[in-house]
Amino acid sequence: MSAWLPRLQRLITRVEEILMALLLGGMILLAGSQIMLRNLFDSGLVWADPVLRILVLWIALFGAIAATREHRHLRIDLISHTLSQKTQDWLAKIHDLFSALVCLTIGWHAARFVYVEWQEGSTLFSNVPAWLGELIIPVGFILMGLRFLLNIPLKPLRDQAA
Amino acid sequence: MIITLGLILLAISGAPLFVVIGAMALWGFYQSDIDLSIVAIEFFRLAETPVLMAIPLFTFAGYLLSEGRAPYRLVRLTQALLGWMPGGMAFVALVACALFTAFTGASGVTIVALGALLYPALQQAGYRNNFSLGLVTTSGSLGLLFAPALPLILYAVVAQQLGLGGAISVDDMFLAGVLPGLLMLGILMAYALYASRHIPLTRFSSREAWDAVRDAAWEIPLPILLLFGIYSGYFAISEAAAVTVLYVLIAEVFVHREIPLRRLPGLMRESMLLVGGILVILGLSLASTNYIIDADVPGALFNWLHERVHDPLTFLILLNLFLLVLGTLLDIFSALVLMVPLLLPVAIQYGVDPVHLGIIFLANMQIGYFTPPVGMNLFIASYRFDKPIMTIYRATLPWFLLLLGAVLIITYWPSLSLTLTGRH
């Protein structure tokens, strides 16, 4: 196995770190300045609250995408330790396929929803279009779906490399 | 029916929970001929619930606090202030763990961050090995009922979404948790006092106390500022969370300089992995809950149950048993999001106050963390302290029984939870 896979993994992790730092750092700074403005100057930014709420949505989905990659989603695991390695590998493939189908279905219908919002020209606040904030829902679920799909052939490779 | 069974099978065989919940919602809406983009519309409600901002912020603050030497300073401080009392070192462990868990949201991190400091300190102070082991394992989830623990916030959010008349606010939950939390702490302290009767006392050193206070000078104001801010209503929950993060960032990164700046993006990503996992479950469960309510599943559940269980008391006993098992199988966040929409409407029919139900739920989950044989913290402790799991079972048993007693008191004495909220 050549070294491209671990290198790619590190690169993706780095990109995720930067995006997270931007989103969470932005949230912390924006929320902080909002509190300062309110208490010291009795004012505030009108756009801050809707942007903060959208940031929660984006952080949720980016976090979920990262969790998908690292196999860190919350799950109930009652029986896997009683199964043989071979059965576990098969079960993992079934889970990945099922997860991919569900995520892609949600992603597809989310894309339809965002498309309708775009056509109707709904807005988030002043003249910022609503679809901009909502876009992360289809993007996030489709990325997670593709990731689950990739896991099916990739996982044995990764185990070999490890 | 077959689909439902299949989904349950997928869930218990270890498929990601958010996927199972998503599938449940998709299937439900598909059967009722509702356009499936409703799932995305419901999911978007994550961005319409301002208090949710507190979840990423408090989680990140918890990660920051665990990363530097704040746990060490917390233990030193409580030791200097409480260590001289009979049972002192055990009090130190209980109080430090409760505080730490309240701030970090009970994800097993307390055992990892504080256990390594407290376990040797307890043994050094002369406590029996099993006593010390049981104490640190049990304390890993103690403090769940104190503000600003995430499960309290999450319960209020989930309960609000159900729209069952009578608002349930995060502030209610914060107030309701205080006395039950103190009850648990008090019972464990009494046991520690009893267990330490053969241990010689150490003298109080005002010098060490002063040094410890100075050492923790930056951390001490945080709980005071936060609790005062929340309970006085000066800060909204999400504002309190933002203030906490900013404060902890300044204290740990810039004043103590224990966390290098370049470590921050990694920590952010690490903590948001957990947040993403929780919120994506919450988001999809908003959709599945919507379906469950439309289909009146709780109503059917109540009718079925009511034919068999007439009085509220029996209902509460069954509820306790059910939640105890649930707490060992599911992490607290998934359990909240999955079960509260089903249980709350039923419990209300039996005359249980929603806020009281929340406290019962969380108190059960708290001991579910170390209920043998599969409570998560049992395994974390076994791994962390390198002890066989059977030893951990034996060591935690007396603590488990004591807290089980506390849970029963909390369940059958509603006023304990409701007095401070003024809800009776």
Coordinates of C-alpha atoms in Angstrom, one line a residue:
Chain A
M1 CA 0.0 0.0 0.0
S2 CA 1.6 3.3 -1.0
A3 CA 1.6 6.3 1.3
W4 CA -1.0 8.4 -0.4
L5 CA -3.9 7.2 1.7
P6 CA -2.5 8.3 5.1
R7 CA -1.2 11.6 3.5
L8 CA -4.7 12.3 2.1
Q9 CA -6.2 11.5 5.6
R10 CA -3.8 14.1 7.2
L11 CA -4.7 16.7 4.6
I12 CA -8.4 16.2 5.1
T13 CA -8.0 16.4 8.9
R14 CA -6.1 19.7 8.5
V15 CA -8.8 21.2 6.2
E16 CA -11.4 20.1 8.8
E17 CA -9.4 21.8 11.6
I18 CA -9.2 25.0 9.7
L19 CA -12.9 25.0 8.8
M20 CA -13.9 24.2 12.4
A21 CA -11.6 26.9 13.7
L22 CA -13.2 29.4 11.4
L23 CA -16.8 28.4 12.3
L24 CA -16.3 27.9 16.1
G25 CA -13.9 30.8 16.4
G26 CA -16.3 33.0 14.5
M27 CA -19.1 31.9 16.8
I28 CA -17.1 32.7 19.9
L29 CA -16.0 36.2 18.7
L30 CA -19.4 37.1 17.3
A31 CA -21.2 36.0 20.5
G32 CA -18.6 37.8 22.6
S33 CA -18.8 41.1 20.8
Q34 CA -22.6 40.9 20.9
I35 CA -22.5 40.6 24.7
M36 CA -20.0 43.5 24.9
L37 CA -22.1 45.7 22.6
R38 CA -25.3 44.9 24.6
N39 CA -23.8 45.6 28.0
L40 CA -21.4 48.5 27.3
F41 CA -23.2 50.4 24.5
D42 CA -26.7 49.1 24.8
S43 CA -26.7 48.2 21.1
G44 CA -26.0 45.1 19.0
L45 CA -25.6 43.9 15.4
V46 CA -28.9 43.0 13.9
W47 CA -27.4 40.3 11.7
A48 CA -25.5 38.6 14.6
D49 CA -28.3 36.5 16.0
P50 CA -29.4 34.8 12.8
V51 CA -25.8 34.3 11.7
L52 CA -25.0 32.7 15.1
R53 CA -27.9 30.3 14.7
I54 CA -26.8 29.3 11.2
L55 CA -23.3 28.7 12.6
V56 CA -24.8 26.1 15.0
L57 CA -26.2 24.3 12.0
W58 CA -22.9 24.4 10.1
I59 CA -20.9 23.3 13.1
A60 CA -23.3 20.4 13.6
L61 CA -22.9 19.2 10.1
F62 CA -19.2 19.7 9.8
G63 CA -18.8 17.9 13.1
A64 CA -20.9 15.1 11.8
I65 CA -18.9 14.8 8.6
A66 CA -15.7 14.6 10.6
A67 CA -17.3 12.0 13.0
T68 CA -18.3 9.9 9.9
R69 CA -14.8 9.8 8.7
E70 CA -13.4 8.8 12.0
H71 CA -16.1 6.2 12.7
R72 CA -17.1 8.2 15.9
H73 CA -20.8 8.5 15.6
L74 CA -22.8 7.7 18.6
R75 CA -24.1 4.1 18.4
I76 CA -25.4 1.3 20.6
D77 CA -23.0 -1.6 20.5
L78 CA -24.3 -4.6 22.3
I79 CA -23.3 -7.6 20.2
S80 CA -20.2 -6.8 18.1
H81 CA -17.7 -8.1 20.7
T82 CA -19.4 -11.5 20.7
L83 CA -19.0 -11.8 16.9
S84 CA -16.0 -13.1 15.0
Q85 CA -13.8 -10.6 13.1
K86 CA -15.2 -11.8 9.8
T87 CA -18.8 -11.4 10.8
Q88 CA -18.0 -7.9 12.2
D89 CA -16.5 -6.9 8.9
W90 CA -19.6 -8.0 7.0
L91 CA -21.8 -6.2 9.5
A92 CA -19.8 -3.1 9.0
K93 CA -20.3 -3.3 5.3
I94 CA -24.1 -3.6 5.8
H95 CA -24.1 -0.7 8.2
D96 CA -22.1 1.4 5.8
L97 CA -24.3 0.6 2.8
F98 CA -27.5 1.3 4.8
S99 CA -26.0 4.6 6.2
A100 CA -25.0 5.7 2.7
L101 CA -28.5 5.1 1.4
V102 CA -30.2 7.0 4.2
C103 CA -27.8 9.9 4.1
L104 CA -28.0 10.2 0.3
T105 CA -31.9 10.0 0.4
I106 CA -32.0 12.8 3.0
G107 CA -29.4 14.8 1.0
W108 CA -31.4 14.5 -2.2
H109 CA -34.6 15.7 -0.6
A110 CA -32.8 18.4 1.3
A111 CA -31.4 19.6 -2.1
R112 CA -35.0 19.8 -3.4
F113 CA -35.9 21.9 -0.4
V114 CA -33.0 24.2 -0.9
Y115 CA -33.8 24.5 -4.6
V116 CA -37.4 25.5 -3.9
E117 CA -36.1 28.1 -1.4
W118 CA -33.8 29.5 -4.1
Q119 CA -36.6 29.7 -6.6
E120 CA -38.9 31.5 -4.2
G121 CA -36.1 33.8 -3.1
S122 CA -36.8 33.5 0.6
T123 CA -34.4 35.5 2.8
L124 CA -32.7 34.8 6.0
F125 CA -32.4 38.4 7.1
S126 CA -32.3 41.7 5.2
N127 CA -31.4 40.5 1.7
V128 CA -29.2 37.5 2.5
P129 CA -30.9 34.5 0.7
A130 CA -32.1 31.7 2.9
W131 CA -30.6 29.0 0.6
L132 CA -27.1 30.1 1.5
G133 CA -27.6 29.1 5.1
E134 CA -29.5 25.9 4.3
L135 CA -27.1 24.7 1.7
I136 CA -25.0 22.9 4.3
I137 CA -27.9 20.4 4.9
P138 CA -27.8 18.7 1.4
V139 CA -24.0 19.2 1.1
G140 CA -23.4 17.7 4.6
F141 CA -25.7 14.6 4.1
I142 CA -24.4 13.9 0.6
L143 CA -20.8 14.1 1.8
M144 CA -21.6 11.8 4.7
G145 CA -23.4 9.4 2.3
L146 CA -20.4 9.3 -0.1
R147 CA -18.1 8.8 2.8
F148 CA -20.1 5.8 4.0
L149 CA -20.1 4.4 0.5
L150 CA -16.3 4.9 0.3
N151 CA -15.9 3.0 3.6
I152 CA -17.1 -0.2 2.0
P153 CA -14.0 -0.8 -0.2
L154 CA -11.6 1.5 1.8
K155 CA -11.9 0.1 5.3
P156 CA -10.0 -3.1 4.5
L157 CA -7.3 -1.0 2.9
R158 CA -7.1 1.3 5.9
D159 CA -6.9 -1.6 8.3
Q160 CA -4.0 -3.0 6.2
A161 CA -2.2 0.3 6.4
A162 CA -2.7 0.6 10.1
Chain B
M1 CA -43.6 -3.9 11.5
I2 CA -40.9 -5.7 9.7
I3 CA -39.2 -2.4 8.8
T4 CA -39.4 -1.3 12.5
L5 CA -37.8 -4.6 13.6
G6 CA -35.1 -4.3 11.0
L7 CA -34.3 -0.8 12.1
I8 CA -34.1 -1.9 15.8
L9 CA -31.8 -4.8 14.7
L10 CA -29.6 -2.4 12.8
A11 CA -29.5 -0.1 15.8
I12 CA -28.5 -2.7 18.4
S13 CA -25.9 -4.2 16.0
G14 CA -24.1 -0.9 16.0
A15 CA -25.3 1.2 13.0
P16 CA -24.9 4.9 13.7
L17 CA -27.9 6.1 15.6
F18 CA -28.6 9.2 13.6
V19 CA -28.9 7.0 10.5
V20 CA -31.4 4.8 12.2
I21 CA -33.4 7.8 13.4
G22 CA -33.2 9.3 9.9
A23 CA -34.5 6.1 8.3
M24 CA -37.3 6.0 10.9
A25 CA -38.4 9.5 9.9
L26 CA -38.1 8.9 6.2
W27 CA -40.1 5.7 6.4
G28 CA -42.8 7.3 8.6
F29 CA -43.3 10.3 6.3
Y30 CA -43.2 8.1 3.2
Q31 CA -46.0 5.9 4.5
S32 CA -48.1 9.0 5.3
D33 CA -47.5 10.4 1.8
I34 CA -45.7 13.4 3.0
D35 CA -43.0 15.0 0.8
L36 CA -39.7 13.7 2.2
S37 CA -38.1 17.2 2.1
I38 CA -39.9 17.7 5.4
V39 CA -36.9 15.9 7.0
A40 CA -34.6 18.7 5.8
I41 CA -37.1 21.4 6.9
E42 CA -37.3 19.8 10.4
F43 CA -33.5 19.5 10.5
F44 CA -33.2 23.2 9.8
R45 CA -34.9 23.8 13.2
L46 CA -31.4 23.3 14.6
A47 CA -30.9 26.8 13.3
E48 CA -34.1 28.2 14.8
T49 CA -33.4 27.2 18.4
P50 CA -31.1 29.9 19.9
V51 CA -30.3 28.0 23.1
L52 CA -28.5 25.2 21.1
M53 CA -25.6 27.6 20.7
A54 CA -24.7 26.7 24.3
I55 CA -23.9 23.1 23.3
P56 CA -20.8 23.7 21.1
L57 CA -19.6 26.5 23.4
F58 CA -19.9 24.6 26.7
T59 CA -18.4 21.5 25.1
F60 CA -15.4 23.4 23.8
A61 CA -14.9 25.1 27.2
G62 CA -14.9 21.6 28.8
Y63 CA -12.3 20.4 26.4
L64 CA -10.1 23.4 27.1
L65 CA -10.4 22.9 30.9
S66 CA -9.4 19.2 30.6
E67 CA -6.5 20.0 28.3
G68 CA -4.4 22.2 30.5
R69 CA -3.6 21.9 34.2
A70 CA -6.9 23.2 35.5
P71 CA -7.9 19.7 36.8
Y72 CA -4.7 19.7 38.9
R73 CA -5.4 23.2 40.3
L74 CA -9.0 22.2 41.1
V75 CA -7.9 19.2 43.1
R76 CA -5.2 21.1 44.9
L77 CA -7.7 23.9 45.8
T78 CA -10.4 21.6 47.2
Q79 CA -7.7 19.6 49.0
A80 CA -6.3 22.6 50.7
L81 CA -9.8 23.9 51.7
L82 CA -11.6 20.6 52.6
G83 CA -8.7 18.1 53.2
W84 CA -8.5 18.7 56.9
M85 CA -12.0 17.6 57.7
P86 CA -12.9 14.0 58.6
G87 CA -13.5 12.3 55.3
G88 CA -11.7 15.3 53.7
M89 CA -9.9 13.7 50.8
A90 CA -13.1 11.8 49.8
F91 CA -15.1 15.1 50.0
V92 CA -12.4 16.6 47.8
A93 CA -12.9 13.9 45.2
L94 CA -16.7 14.2 45.2
V95 CA -16.8 18.0 45.0
A96 CA -14.1 18.3 42.4
C97 CA -15.8 15.7 40.2
A98 CA -19.2 17.2 40.6
L99 CA -18.0 20.6 39.6
F100 CA -15.9 19.2 36.7
T101 CA -18.7 17.1 35.4
A102 CA -21.2 20.0 35.5
F103 CA -18.8 21.9 33.3
T104 CA -17.8 19.2 30.9
G105 CA -21.1 17.4 30.4
A106 CA -20.5 13.9 31.6
S107 CA -18.8 12.2 28.7
G108 CA -16.5 10.0 30.7
V109 CA -13.9 12.8 30.6
T110 CA -14.1 13.3 34.4
I111 CA -12.6 9.9 35.1
V112 CA -9.9 10.4 32.6
A113 CA -9.0 14.0 33.7
L114 CA -9.5 13.8 37.4
G115 CA -9.4 10.1 38.2
A116 CA -5.6 10.0 37.6
L117 CA -5.1 12.7 40.2
L118 CA -7.7 11.6 42.8
Y119 CA -7.1 7.8 42.8
P120 CA -3.5 7.9 44.0
A121 CA -4.3 10.9 46.4
L122 CA -7.1 8.9 48.0
Q123 CA -4.9 5.9 48.5
Q124 CA -2.1 8.0 49.9
A125 CA -4.6 9.5 52.4
G126 CA -5.2 6.0 53.7
Y127 CA -8.5 5.0 52.0
R128 CA -8.9 1.4 51.1
N129 CA -8.1 0.5 47.5
N130 CA -11.7 -0.6 46.6
F131 CA -13.2 2.4 48.3
S132 CA -11.0 4.8 46.3
L133 CA -11.7 2.9 43.1
G134 CA -15.4 2.9 43.6
L135 CA -15.4 6.6 44.5
V136 CA -13.6 7.8 41.4
T137 CA -15.7 5.5 39.1
T138 CA -19.0 6.7 40.7
S139 CA -18.0 10.4 40.7
G140 CA -17.4 10.3 37.0
S141 CA -21.0 11.1 36.4
L142 CA -21.7 13.0 39.6
G143 CA -22.7 16.6 39.0
L144 CA -24.9 15.9 36.0
L145 CA -27.8 17.6 37.7
F146 CA -25.9 20.9 38.3
A147 CA -25.9 23.8 35.9
P148 CA -24.6 24.2 33.2
A149 CA -24.5 20.4 32.5
L150 CA -25.4 19.8 28.8
P151 CA -28.0 17.0 29.5
L152 CA -30.2 19.5 31.5
I153 CA -30.1 21.9 28.5
L154 CA -30.8 19.1 26.0
Y155 CA -33.8 17.8 28.0
A156 CA -35.4 21.3 28.1
V157 CA -34.8 21.7 24.3
V158 CA -36.3 18.3 23.5
A159 CA -39.3 18.8 25.8
Q160 CA -40.0 22.3 24.4
Q161 CA -40.1 20.9 20.8
L162 CA -42.9 18.6 21.8
G163 CA -45.1 21.6 22.4
L164 CA -47.1 20.0 25.2
G165 CA -48.5 23.0 26.9
G166 CA -46.7 24.5 29.9
A167 CA -43.4 25.8 28.9
I168 CA -40.3 24.0 30.2
S169 CA -37.3 26.3 30.2
V170 CA -33.6 25.5 30.6
D171 CA -33.7 27.7 33.7
D172 CA -36.4 25.5 35.2
M173 CA -34.1 22.5 34.7
F174 CA -31.1 24.3 36.2
L175 CA -33.1 25.1 39.3
A176 CA -34.8 21.7 39.6
G177 CA -31.4 19.9 39.5
V178 CA -30.0 21.7 42.5
L179 CA -31.6 19.9 45.5
P180 CA -31.6 16.4 44.0
G181 CA -27.9 16.9 43.0
L182 CA -27.1 18.0 46.6
L183 CA -29.0 15.0 47.9
M184 CA -26.8 12.7 45.9
L185 CA -23.7 14.5 47.0
G186 CA -24.8 14.5 50.7
I187 CA -25.5 10.8 50.7
L188 CA -22.1 10.0 49.2
M189 CA -20.4 12.3 51.6
A190 CA -22.1 10.6 54.6
Y191 CA -20.8 7.3 53.3
A192 CA -17.3 8.7 52.9
L193 CA -17.4 10.1 56.4
Y194 CA -18.3 6.7 57.7
A195 CA -15.6 4.9 55.7
S196 CA -12.9 7.3 56.8
R197 CA -13.5 6.9 60.6
H198 CA -10.1 5.1 61.0
I199 CA -8.1 7.6 59.1
P200 CA -6.1 10.2 61.0
L201 CA -6.8 13.8 60.3
T202 CA -4.4 16.1 58.6
R203 CA -4.0 19.7 59.8
F204 CA -5.4 22.6 57.9
S205 CA -2.5 24.7 56.5
S206 CA -3.4 28.3 55.9
R207 CA -0.3 28.6 53.9
E208 CA -1.1 25.8 51.5
A209 CA -4.7 27.1 51.3
W210 CA -3.5 30.6 50.3
D211 CA -1.0 29.2 47.8
A212 CA -3.7 27.0 46.3
V213 CA -6.2 29.9 46.1
R214 CA -3.5 32.0 44.3
D215 CA -2.7 29.2 42.0
A216 CA -6.3 28.8 41.0
A217 CA -7.0 32.5 41.1
W218 CA -8.1 32.5 37.4
E219 CA -10.4 29.5 37.7
I220 CA -12.2 30.4 41.0
P221 CA -14.3 33.3 39.6
L222 CA -15.6 31.2 36.7
P223 CA -18.3 29.0 38.5
I224 CA -19.2 32.1 40.6
L225 CA -19.6 34.3 37.6
L226 CA -21.4 31.7 35.6
L227 CA -23.8 30.5 38.3
F228 CA -24.6 34.0 39.4
G229 CA -25.1 35.1 35.8
I230 CA -27.4 32.2 35.0
Y231 CA -29.5 32.0 38.2
S232 CA -29.9 35.8 38.4
G233 CA -31.1 35.9 34.9
Y234 CA -28.5 38.4 33.9
F235 CA -27.2 36.1 31.1
A236 CA -29.2 34.0 28.7
I237 CA -27.9 30.4 28.6
S238 CA -26.2 30.9 25.3
E239 CA -24.6 34.2 26.5
A240 CA -23.3 32.4 29.6
A241 CA -21.8 29.8 27.4
A242 CA -20.0 32.4 25.3
V243 CA -18.7 34.2 28.3
T244 CA -17.4 30.9 29.7
V245 CA -15.5 30.0 26.5
L246 CA -14.0 33.5 26.3
Y247 CA -13.0 33.4 30.0
V248 CA -11.5 29.9 29.8
L249 CA -9.7 30.8 26.6
I250 CA -8.1 33.8 28.2
A251 CA -7.2 32.0 31.4
E252 CA -5.8 28.7 30.0
V253 CA -4.3 29.9 26.7
F254 CA -3.1 33.5 27.5
V255 CA -2.6 33.6 31.2
H256 CA -1.5 30.1 32.2
R257 CA -0.1 29.5 28.7
E258 CA -0.7 25.7 29.1
I259 CA -2.4 25.3 25.7
P260 CA -0.4 26.5 22.8
L261 CA -2.3 28.5 20.2
R262 CA -1.6 26.0 17.4
R263 CA -3.3 23.3 19.5
L264 CA -6.6 25.2 19.3
P265 CA -7.8 24.1 15.9
G266 CA -7.2 20.5 16.8
L267 CA -9.1 20.8 20.0
M268 CA -11.9 22.6 18.3
R269 CA -12.2 19.8 15.7
E270 CA -12.0 17.2 18.4
S271 CA -14.7 18.7 20.5
M272 CA -17.0 19.5 17.6
L273 CA -16.9 15.8 16.5
L274 CA -18.8 15.1 19.7
V275 CA -21.1 18.1 19.2
G276 CA -21.8 17.1 15.6
G277 CA -22.6 13.6 16.7
I278 CA -25.1 14.9 19.2
L279 CA -26.7 17.6 17.1
V280 CA -27.2 15.5 14.0
I281 CA -29.1 13.0 16.1
L282 CA -31.1 15.9 17.6
G283 CA -31.8 17.4 14.2
L284 CA -33.1 14.1 12.7
S285 CA -35.1 13.3 15.8
L286 CA -36.9 16.6 15.4
A287 CA -38.2 15.0 12.2
S288 CA -38.9 11.6 13.6
T289 CA -40.6 13.1 16.7
N290 CA -42.8 15.1 14.5
Y291 CA -43.9 11.9 12.8
I292 CA -44.3 10.0 16.1
I293 CA -46.6 12.7 17.4
D294 CA -48.6 12.9 14.2
A295 CA -49.1 9.2 14.4
D296 CA -49.9 9.5 18.1
V297 CA -47.5 6.8 19.2
P298 CA -47.3 8.1 22.8
G299 CA -51.2 8.0 23.0
A300 CA -51.2 4.4 21.9
L301 CA -48.4 3.6 24.3
F302 CA -50.4 5.3 27.1
N303 CA -53.6 3.4 26.3
W304 CA -51.7 0.1 26.2
L305 CA -49.9 0.8 29.4
H306 CA -53.0 2.2 31.2
E307 CA -54.9 -1.0 30.8
R308 CA -52.1 -2.7 32.8
V309 CA -50.8 0.0 35.1
H310 CA -53.4 2.1 36.8
D311 CA -51.6 4.0 39.5
P312 CA -48.8 6.5 39.0
L313 CA -46.6 4.8 41.6
T314 CA -46.4 1.5 39.7
F315 CA -45.8 3.6 36.6
L316 CA -42.8 5.3 38.3
I317 CA -41.4 2.0 39.5
L318 CA -41.5 0.6 35.9
L319 CA -40.1 3.8 34.6
N320 CA -37.1 3.6 37.0
L321 CA -36.4 0.0 35.9
F322 CA -36.7 0.9 32.3
L323 CA -34.5 3.9 32.5
L324 CA -31.8 2.1 34.5
V325 CA -31.5 -0.5 31.7
L326 CA -31.7 2.2 29.1
G327 CA -28.9 4.2 30.8
T328 CA -26.5 1.3 30.5
L329 CA -27.3 0.7 26.8
L330 CA -27.4 4.3 25.5
D331 CA -25.3 7.3 26.0
I332 CA -27.2 10.0 27.8
F333 CA -27.6 12.3 24.7
S334 CA -29.1 9.6 22.5
A335 CA -31.3 8.4 25.3
L336 CA -32.7 11.9 25.8
V337 CA -33.4 12.5 22.2
L338 CA -34.9 9.1 21.5
M339 CA -36.9 8.4 24.6
V340 CA -38.1 11.8 26.0
P341 CA -40.6 12.3 23.1
L342 CA -42.2 8.9 23.9
L343 CA -42.0 9.0 27.6
L344 CA -42.9 12.6 28.4
P345 CA -46.5 12.6 27.0
V346 CA -47.2 9.3 28.8
A347 CA -45.7 10.5 32.1
I348 CA -47.8 13.7 31.9
Q349 CA -50.9 11.5 31.5
Y350 CA -49.9 9.8 34.8
G351 CA -49.7 13.2 36.4
V352 CA -45.9 13.5 36.5
D353 CA -44.6 17.1 36.1
P354 CA -42.4 17.4 33.0
V355 CA -39.6 19.1 34.9
H356 CA -39.7 16.3 37.5
L357 CA -39.6 13.7 34.8
G358 CA -36.5 15.3 33.4
I359 CA -34.7 15.1 36.8
I360 CA -35.8 11.4 37.2
F361 CA -34.6 10.7 33.7
L362 CA -31.2 12.2 34.2
A363 CA -30.7 10.8 37.7
N364 CA -31.4 7.3 36.3
M365 CA -29.0 8.0 33.4
Q366 CA -26.4 9.2 35.9
I367 CA -26.3 5.8 37.7
G368 CA -26.7 4.0 34.4
Y369 CA -23.1 5.1 33.7
F370 CA -21.9 2.6 36.3
T371 CA -24.6 0.0 36.4
P372 CA -23.1 -3.4 36.0
P373 CA -22.5 -5.1 33.7
V374 CA -22.2 -2.6 30.9
G375 CA -22.2 0.9 32.3
M376 CA -19.7 2.9 30.2
N377 CA -17.8 4.4 33.1
L378 CA -17.0 0.9 34.5
F379 CA -15.0 0.2 31.3
I380 CA -13.4 3.6 31.2
A381 CA -12.3 3.1 34.9
S382 CA -11.1 -0.4 34.2
Y383 CA -9.0 0.8 31.3
R384 CA -7.8 4.0 33.0
F385 CA -6.7 2.4 36.3
D386 CA -5.7 -0.9 34.8
K387 CA -7.9 -3.0 37.0
P388 CA -10.0 -6.1 36.0
I389 CA -13.6 -5.3 35.4
M390 CA -14.7 -7.6 38.1
T391 CA -12.8 -5.6 40.7
I392 CA -14.5 -2.4 39.4
Y393 CA -17.9 -4.1 39.8
R394 CA -17.2 -5.0 43.4
A395 CA -15.7 -1.6 44.2
T396 CA -18.6 0.4 42.8
L397 CA -21.4 -1.8 44.2
P398 CA -21.9 0.0 47.6
W399 CA -21.9 3.4 45.8
F400 CA -24.3 2.1 43.2
L401 CA -26.8 1.0 45.9
L402 CA -26.5 4.3 47.7
L403 CA -27.2 6.3 44.6
L404 CA -30.0 4.0 43.6
G405 CA -31.6 4.9 47.0
A406 CA -31.1 8.6 46.1
V407 CA -32.8 8.0 42.7
L408 CA -35.8 6.4 44.4
I409 CA -36.1 9.4 46.8
I410 CA -35.9 11.8 43.9
T411 CA -38.5 9.8 42.0
Y412 CA -41.1 9.6 44.7
W413 CA -40.6 13.0 46.3
P414 CA -41.4 15.5 43.5
S415 CA -41.2 18.5 45.7
L416 CA -37.4 18.0 46.0
S417 CA -37.1 18.8 42.3
L418 CA -39.9 21.3 42.0
T419 CA -39.7 23.5 45.1
L420 CA -37.0 25.8 43.7
T421 CA -38.8 26.2 40.4
G422 CA -42.0 27.2 42.1
R423 CA -43.9 24.7 39.9
H424 CA -46.3 23.0 42.3

